[in-house]
mmCIF file of C-alpha atoms in Angstrom:
data_model
loop_
_atom_site.group_PDB
_atom_site.id
_atom_site.type_symbol
_atom_site.label_atom_id
_atom_site.label_comp_id
_atom_site.label_asym_id
_atom_site.label_seq_id
_atom_site.Cartn_x
_atom_site.Cartn_y
_atom_site.Cartn_z
ATOM 1 C CA GLY A 22 -26.896 1.393 12.188
ATOM 2 C CA ILE A 23 -23.524 2.528 10.545
ATOM 3 C CA GLN A 24 -24.285 5.554 8.247
ATOM 4 C CA VAL A 25 -22.733 6.255 4.831
ATOM 5 C CA GLU A 26 -22.464 9.307 2.983
ATOM 6 C CA GLN A 27 -21.179 9.825 -0.343
ATOM 7 C CA SER A 28 -19.947 13.363 -1.916
ATOM 8 C CA PRO A 29 -20.615 14.718 -4.274
ATOM 9 C CA PRO A 30 -24.016 13.235 -5.409
ATOM 10 C CA ASP A 31 -23.328 14.082 -9.213
ATOM 11 C CA LEU A 32 -20.191 14.934 -10.795
ATOM 12 C CA ILE A 33 -19.705 16.096 -14.604
ATOM 13 C CA LEU A 34 -16.412 16.250 -15.960
ATOM 14 C CA GLN A 35 -14.812 16.780 -19.637
ATOM 15 C CA GLU A 36 -12.845 13.616 -20.749
ATOM 16 C CA GLY A 37 -9.197 13.854 -19.118
ATOM 17 C CA ALA A 38 -10.078 15.710 -16.011
ATOM 18 C CA ASN A 39 -9.041 14.020 -12.664
ATOM 19 C CA SER A 40 -11.851 13.660 -9.830
ATOM 20 C CA THR A 41 -11.917 12.640 -6.372
ATOM 21 C CA LEU A 42 -15.114 11.024 -4.857
ATOM 22 C CA ARG A 43 -15.442 10.784 -1.021
ATOM 23 C CA CYS A 44 -16.850 8.260 1.235
ATOM 24 C CA ASN A 45 -17.793 9.070 4.826
ATOM 25 C CA PHE A 46 -18.682 6.183 7.425
ATOM 26 C CA SER A 47 -20.152 6.847 10.947
ATOM 27 C CA ASP A 48 -18.289 3.837 12.806
ATOM 28 C CA SER A 49 -15.410 1.374 12.507
ATOM 29 C CA VAL A 50 -15.502 -0.995 10.135
ATOM 30 C CA ASN A 51 -13.952 -4.364 8.733
ATOM 31 C CA ASN A 52 -14.536 -3.972 5.189
ATOM 32 C CA LEU A 53 -14.748 -1.070 2.603
ATOM 33 C CA GLN A 54 -15.554 -1.744 -1.081
ATOM 34 C CA TRP A 55 -15.893 0.795 -3.760
ATOM 35 C CA PHE A 56 -18.258 -0.385 -6.735
ATOM 36 C CA HIS A 57 -18.963 1.012 -10.427
ATOM 37 C CA GLN A 58 -22.592 0.380 -11.703
ATOM 38 C CA ASN A 59 -22.528 0.360 -15.271
ATOM 39 C CA PRO A 60 -25.460 1.512 -17.288
ATOM 40 C CA TRP A 61 -26.634 -2.223 -17.435
ATOM 41 C CA GLY A 62 -26.597 -2.411 -13.697
ATOM 42 C CA GLN A 63 -23.842 -4.786 -12.995
ATOM 43 C CA LEU A 64 -21.592 -3.791 -10.087
ATOM 44 C CA ILE A 65 -18.169 -3.928 -10.697
ATOM 45 C CA ASN A 66 -15.509 -4.439 -7.736
ATOM 46 C CA LEU A 67 -13.127 -1.734 -7.747
ATOM 47 C CA PHE A 68 -11.466 -1.747 -4.546
ATOM 48 C CA TYR A 69 -11.497 -3.763 -1.281
ATOM 49 C CA ILE A 70 -9.878 -1.354 0.958
ATOM 50 C CA PRO A 71 -11.043 -1.157 4.663
ATOM 51 C CA SER A 72 -7.738 0.474 5.143
ATOM 52 C CA GLY A 73 -4.624 1.979 3.329
ATOM 53 C CA THR A 74 -4.159 2.904 -0.485
ATOM 54 C CA LYS A 75 -4.316 0.869 -3.407
ATOM 55 C CA GLN A 76 -4.084 1.382 -6.868
ATOM 56 C CA ASN A 77 -5.216 -0.043 -10.485
ATOM 57 C CA GLY A 78 -4.259 1.542 -13.547
ATOM 58 C CA ARG A 79 -5.865 4.897 -13.576
ATOM 59 C CA LEU A 80 -7.951 4.279 -10.407
ATOM 60 C CA SER A 81 -6.651 4.755 -6.705
ATOM 61 C CA ALA A 82 -8.298 4.467 -3.521
ATOM 62 C CA THR A 83 -7.478 5.487 0.055
ATOM 63 C CA THR A 84 -8.922 4.477 3.267
ATOM 64 C CA VAL A 85 -8.231 6.643 6.596
ATOM 65 C CA ALA A 86 -10.022 3.872 8.701
ATOM 66 C CA THR A 87 -9.021 6.274 12.113
ATOM 67 C CA GLU A 88 -10.898 9.227 10.616
ATOM 68 C CA ARG A 89 -13.728 7.431 9.059
ATOM 69 C CA TYR A 90 -13.284 8.366 5.389
ATOM 70 C CA SER A 91 -12.351 6.678 1.998
ATOM 71 C CA LEU A 92 -11.515 8.709 -1.393
ATOM 72 C CA LEU A 93 -11.718 7.290 -4.863
ATOM 73 C CA TYR A 94 -9.372 8.616 -7.318
ATOM 74 C CA ILE A 95 -10.190 8.912 -10.880
ATOM 75 C CA SER A 96 -7.478 10.200 -13.411
ATOM 76 C CA SER A 97 -7.671 10.971 -17.088
ATOM 77 C CA SER A 98 -11.166 10.373 -17.047
ATOM 78 C CA GLN A 99 -12.843 8.741 -19.950
ATOM 79 C CA THR A 100 -16.360 8.204 -21.273
ATOM 80 C CA THR A 101 -16.742 4.793 -20.092
ATOM 81 C CA ASP A 102 -15.828 5.696 -16.618
ATOM 82 C CA SER A 103 -19.455 7.339 -16.558
ATOM 83 C CA GLY A 104 -21.876 5.530 -14.183
ATOM 84 C CA VAL A 105 -22.522 5.574 -10.599
ATOM 85 C CA TYR A 106 -19.945 4.652 -8.086
ATOM 86 C CA PHE A 107 -21.120 3.396 -4.832
ATOM 87 C CA CYS A 108 -19.027 3.081 -1.577
ATOM 88 C CA ALA A 109 -20.319 0.118 0.775
ATOM 89 C CA VAL A 110 -19.036 -0.893 4.352
ATOM 90 C CA GLU A 111 -19.412 -3.466 6.783
ATOM 91 C CA ALA A 112 -19.457 -2.492 10.254
ATOM 92 C CA GLN A 113 -16.918 -3.802 12.822
ATOM 93 C CA GLY A 114 -18.793 -6.714 14.812
ATOM 94 C CA GLY A 115 -21.396 -6.891 12.444
ATOM 95 C CA SER A 116 -22.871 -9.416 10.490
ATOM 96 C CA GLU A 117 -20.944 -9.429 7.141
ATOM 97 C CA LYS A 118 -23.834 -7.165 5.972
ATOM 98 C CA LEU A 119 -22.822 -4.162 3.420
ATOM 99 C CA VAL A 120 -24.166 -1.164 3.987
ATOM 100 C CA PHE A 121 -24.536 1.142 0.924
ATOM 101 C CA GLY A 122 -23.918 5.037 0.461
ATOM 102 C CA LYS A 123 -26.223 6.745 -2.340
ATOM 103 C CA GLY A 124 -23.535 6.777 -4.552
ATOM 104 C CA THR A 125 -21.789 9.616 -6.898
ATOM 105 C CA LYS A 126 -23.111 9.687 -10.351
ATOM 106 C CA LEU A 127 -20.336 10.213 -12.753
ATOM 107 C CA THR A 128 -20.674 11.799 -16.298
ATOM 108 C CA VAL A 129 -17.586 12.156 -18.367
ATOM 109 C CA ASN A 130 -18.093 13.993 -21.305
ATOM 110 C CA PRO A 131 -16.138 13.678 -24.387
ATOM 111 C CA GLY B 7 -12.413 -15.398 -10.815
ATOM 112 C CA ALA B 8 -15.028 -14.679 -8.262
ATOM 113 C CA VAL B 9 -17.984 -14.921 -10.809
ATOM 114 C CA VAL B 10 -21.783 -14.798 -9.384
ATOM 115 C CA SER B 11 -24.379 -15.285 -12.054
ATOM 116 C CA GLN B 12 -28.148 -14.740 -11.807
ATOM 117 C CA HIS B 13 -31.218 -15.799 -13.807
ATOM 118 C CA PRO B 14 -33.323 -14.862 -15.304
ATOM 119 C CA SER B 15 -31.455 -11.324 -16.322
ATOM 120 C CA ARG B 16 -35.174 -9.987 -17.135
ATOM 121 C CA VAL B 17 -38.805 -11.191 -16.336
ATOM 122 C CA ILE B 18 -42.180 -9.922 -16.973
ATOM 123 C CA CYS B 19 -44.808 -11.152 -15.099
ATOM 124 C CA LYS B 20 -48.567 -10.820 -14.533
ATOM 125 C CA SER B 21 -49.811 -9.966 -10.984
ATOM 126 C CA GLY B 22 -50.312 -12.294 -8.769
ATOM 127 C CA THR B 23 -47.728 -14.807 -9.818
ATOM 128 C CA SER B 24 -44.705 -16.252 -8.138
ATOM 129 C CA VAL B 25 -41.206 -15.344 -9.616
ATOM 130 C CA LYS B 26 -38.074 -17.529 -8.701
ATOM 131 C CA ILE B 27 -34.375 -15.748 -9.348
ATOM 132 C CA GLU B 28 -31.652 -17.852 -8.717
ATOM 133 C CA CYS B 29 -28.029 -16.751 -7.809
ATOM 134 C CA ARG B 30 -24.994 -19.315 -8.298
ATOM 135 C CA SER B 31 -21.341 -18.504 -7.218
ATOM 136 C CA LEU B 32 -19.662 -20.314 -10.142
ATOM 137 C CA ASP B 33 -16.415 -20.638 -9.234
ATOM 138 C CA PHE B 34 -16.024 -20.226 -5.392
ATOM 139 C CA GLN B 35 -18.038 -21.661 -2.530
ATOM 140 C CA ALA B 36 -20.068 -19.198 -0.944
ATOM 141 C CA THR B 37 -21.730 -20.091 2.850
ATOM 142 C CA THR B 38 -23.389 -16.385 3.055
ATOM 143 C CA MET B 39 -25.097 -15.107 0.060
ATOM 144 C CA PHE B 40 -26.830 -11.634 0.279
ATOM 145 C CA TRP B 41 -30.084 -10.335 -1.792
ATOM 146 C CA TYR B 42 -30.341 -6.324 -2.503
ATOM 147 C CA ARG B 43 -33.212 -4.437 -4.082
ATOM 148 C CA GLN B 44 -32.840 -1.177 -5.979
ATOM 149 C CA PHE B 45 -35.322 0.999 -7.155
ATOM 150 C CA PRO B 46 -34.271 3.298 -10.152
ATOM 151 C CA LYS B 47 -32.015 6.174 -9.193
ATOM 152 C CA GLN B 48 -31.563 4.802 -5.677
ATOM 153 C CA SER B 49 -28.895 2.861 -3.804
ATOM 154 C CA LEU B 50 -28.928 -0.800 -3.115
ATOM 155 C CA MET B 51 -30.805 -1.780 -0.099
ATOM 156 C CA LEU B 52 -30.263 -5.250 1.752
ATOM 157 C CA MET B 53 -33.255 -7.281 1.914
ATOM 158 C CA ALA B 54 -31.994 -10.695 3.172
ATOM 159 C CA THR B 55 -28.941 -12.489 4.290
ATOM 160 C CA SER B 56 -28.726 -16.318 3.140
ATOM 161 C CA ASN B 57 -27.261 -18.903 5.017
ATOM 162 C CA GLU B 58 -26.448 -22.457 3.528
ATOM 163 C CA GLY B 59 -28.268 -24.569 5.232
ATOM 164 C CA SER B 60 -30.326 -22.656 7.614
ATOM 165 C CA LYS B 61 -33.103 -19.902 7.663
ATOM 166 C CA ALA B 62 -32.587 -16.535 5.707
ATOM 167 C CA THR B 63 -32.353 -13.466 8.015
ATOM 168 C CA TYR B 64 -34.847 -10.540 6.919
ATOM 169 C CA GLU B 65 -33.771 -6.939 7.410
ATOM 170 C CA GLN B 66 -36.536 -4.864 8.859
ATOM 171 C CA GLY B 67 -39.623 -4.433 6.872
ATOM 172 C CA VAL B 68 -38.966 -7.019 4.475
ATOM 173 C CA GLU B 69 -41.871 -9.539 4.286
ATOM 174 C CA LYS B 70 -40.325 -12.792 4.878
ATOM 175 C CA ASP B 71 -43.610 -14.709 3.390
ATOM 176 C CA LYS B 72 -43.295 -12.525 0.288
ATOM 177 C CA PHE B 73 -39.740 -13.142 -0.243
ATOM 178 C CA LEU B 74 -39.231 -16.784 -0.061
ATOM 179 C CA ILE B 75 -35.146 -17.503 0.327
ATOM 180 C CA ASN B 76 -33.680 -20.616 0.002
ATOM 181 C CA HIS B 77 -29.865 -21.657 -0.087
ATOM 182 C CA ALA B 78 -29.725 -25.412 -0.544
ATOM 183 C CA SER B 79 -26.290 -25.444 -1.517
ATOM 184 C CA LEU B 80 -22.723 -23.740 -1.099
ATOM 185 C CA THR B 81 -23.201 -22.391 -4.647
ATOM 186 C CA LEU B 82 -26.840 -21.710 -5.122
ATOM 187 C CA SER B 83 -29.420 -19.419 -3.523
ATOM 188 C CA THR B 84 -32.955 -18.644 -4.495
ATOM 189 C CA LEU B 85 -35.335 -15.516 -4.304
ATOM 190 C CA THR B 86 -38.990 -16.214 -4.652
ATOM 191 C CA VAL B 87 -41.223 -13.296 -5.081
ATOM 192 C CA THR B 88 -44.657 -14.667 -4.111
ATOM 193 C CA SER B 89 -47.762 -13.247 -5.321
ATOM 194 C CA ALA B 90 -46.134 -10.475 -6.835
ATOM 195 C CA HIS B 91 -47.906 -6.940 -7.275
ATOM 196 C CA PRO B 92 -46.526 -4.083 -9.565
ATOM 197 C CA GLU B 93 -44.812 -2.350 -6.685
ATOM 198 C CA ASP B 94 -42.680 -5.323 -6.561
ATOM 199 C CA SER B 95 -41.196 -4.426 -9.621
ATOM 200 C CA SER B 96 -37.449 -3.465 -9.092
ATOM 201 C CA PHE B 97 -33.930 -4.460 -9.665
ATOM 202 C CA TYR B 98 -33.078 -7.620 -7.497
ATOM 203 C CA ILE B 99 -29.138 -8.145 -6.962
ATOM 204 C CA CYS B 100 -27.544 -10.934 -5.276
ATOM 205 C CA SER B 101 -23.938 -11.079 -3.768
ATOM 206 C CA ALA B 102 -22.052 -13.728 -2.258
ATOM 207 C CA ARG B 103 -18.735 -14.051 -0.214
ATOM 208 C CA ASP B 104 -15.710 -16.514 -1.220
ATOM 209 C CA ILE B 105 -15.630 -18.994 1.904
ATOM 210 C CA GLY B 106 -11.918 -19.158 1.436
ATOM 211 C CA GLY B 107 -11.298 -15.889 0.500
ATOM 212 C CA VAL B 108 -11.182 -12.198 2.294
ATOM 213 C CA GLU B 109 -14.000 -10.235 3.075
ATOM 214 C CA THR B 110 -15.044 -8.982 -0.227
ATOM 215 C CA GLN B 111 -18.544 -9.473 -1.710
ATOM 216 C CA TYR B 112 -18.995 -10.133 -5.404
ATOM 217 C CA PHE B 113 -22.235 -9.337 -7.142
ATOM 218 C CA GLY B 114 -24.227 -10.851 -9.754
ATOM 219 C CA PRO B 115 -25.447 -8.823 -12.652
ATOM 220 C CA GLY B 116 -28.932 -8.474 -11.389
ATOM 221 C CA THR B 117 -32.331 -9.290 -12.402
ATOM 222 C CA ARG B 118 -34.844 -6.823 -13.492
ATOM 223 C CA LEU B 119 -38.392 -7.878 -12.631
ATOM 224 C CA LEU B 120 -41.644 -5.963 -14.197
ATOM 225 C CA VAL B 121 -45.082 -6.901 -12.367
ATOM 226 C CA LEU B 122 -47.904 -5.970 -14.509
#
């Protein structure tokens, strides 16, 4: 099945810093989503981005489908950005199933 | 829009009992819902795909007789953990795909199960 690798596994930042999270996947995809899991476990949809670039406030994401990777950019980080960021993909010709990466744990210190 | 609820949010039960978890899409219809399991500090693992009006499809290694799934309507899927044991303690999360939307999956808030 499709493999999803996220890097880095852990990231510690000072408030105000910028960061880039990476998601590599091993096959062509129909769907790619970025999520933020808050401390209570809720998965928050950040982006649906199987290709191209999107921006939402301080967050933006780019997926280069031909090279099988996606990047999540967080600018001017805040303490509330702390949590785990997951990338999840649905393989082409698949069955709507999302395969999750292991996540990047982000800690933003004041 | 695109809200998915789960009930209960937290449950503690004795070993050997059964627990039912409900997943509802509140403002959209979903022919397909998904059930995931997440252990502490780990990623989400898909357990099964729940299809409205038909049998669920289970992932390899998931016991279908232990984790009963029913998808009785376009807005409700249930997961029943039968004869629960302490190793079933976990965070269970459901998701749903909007039948009329793009391929985005929307996730519920999760249910924490503790089996004593």
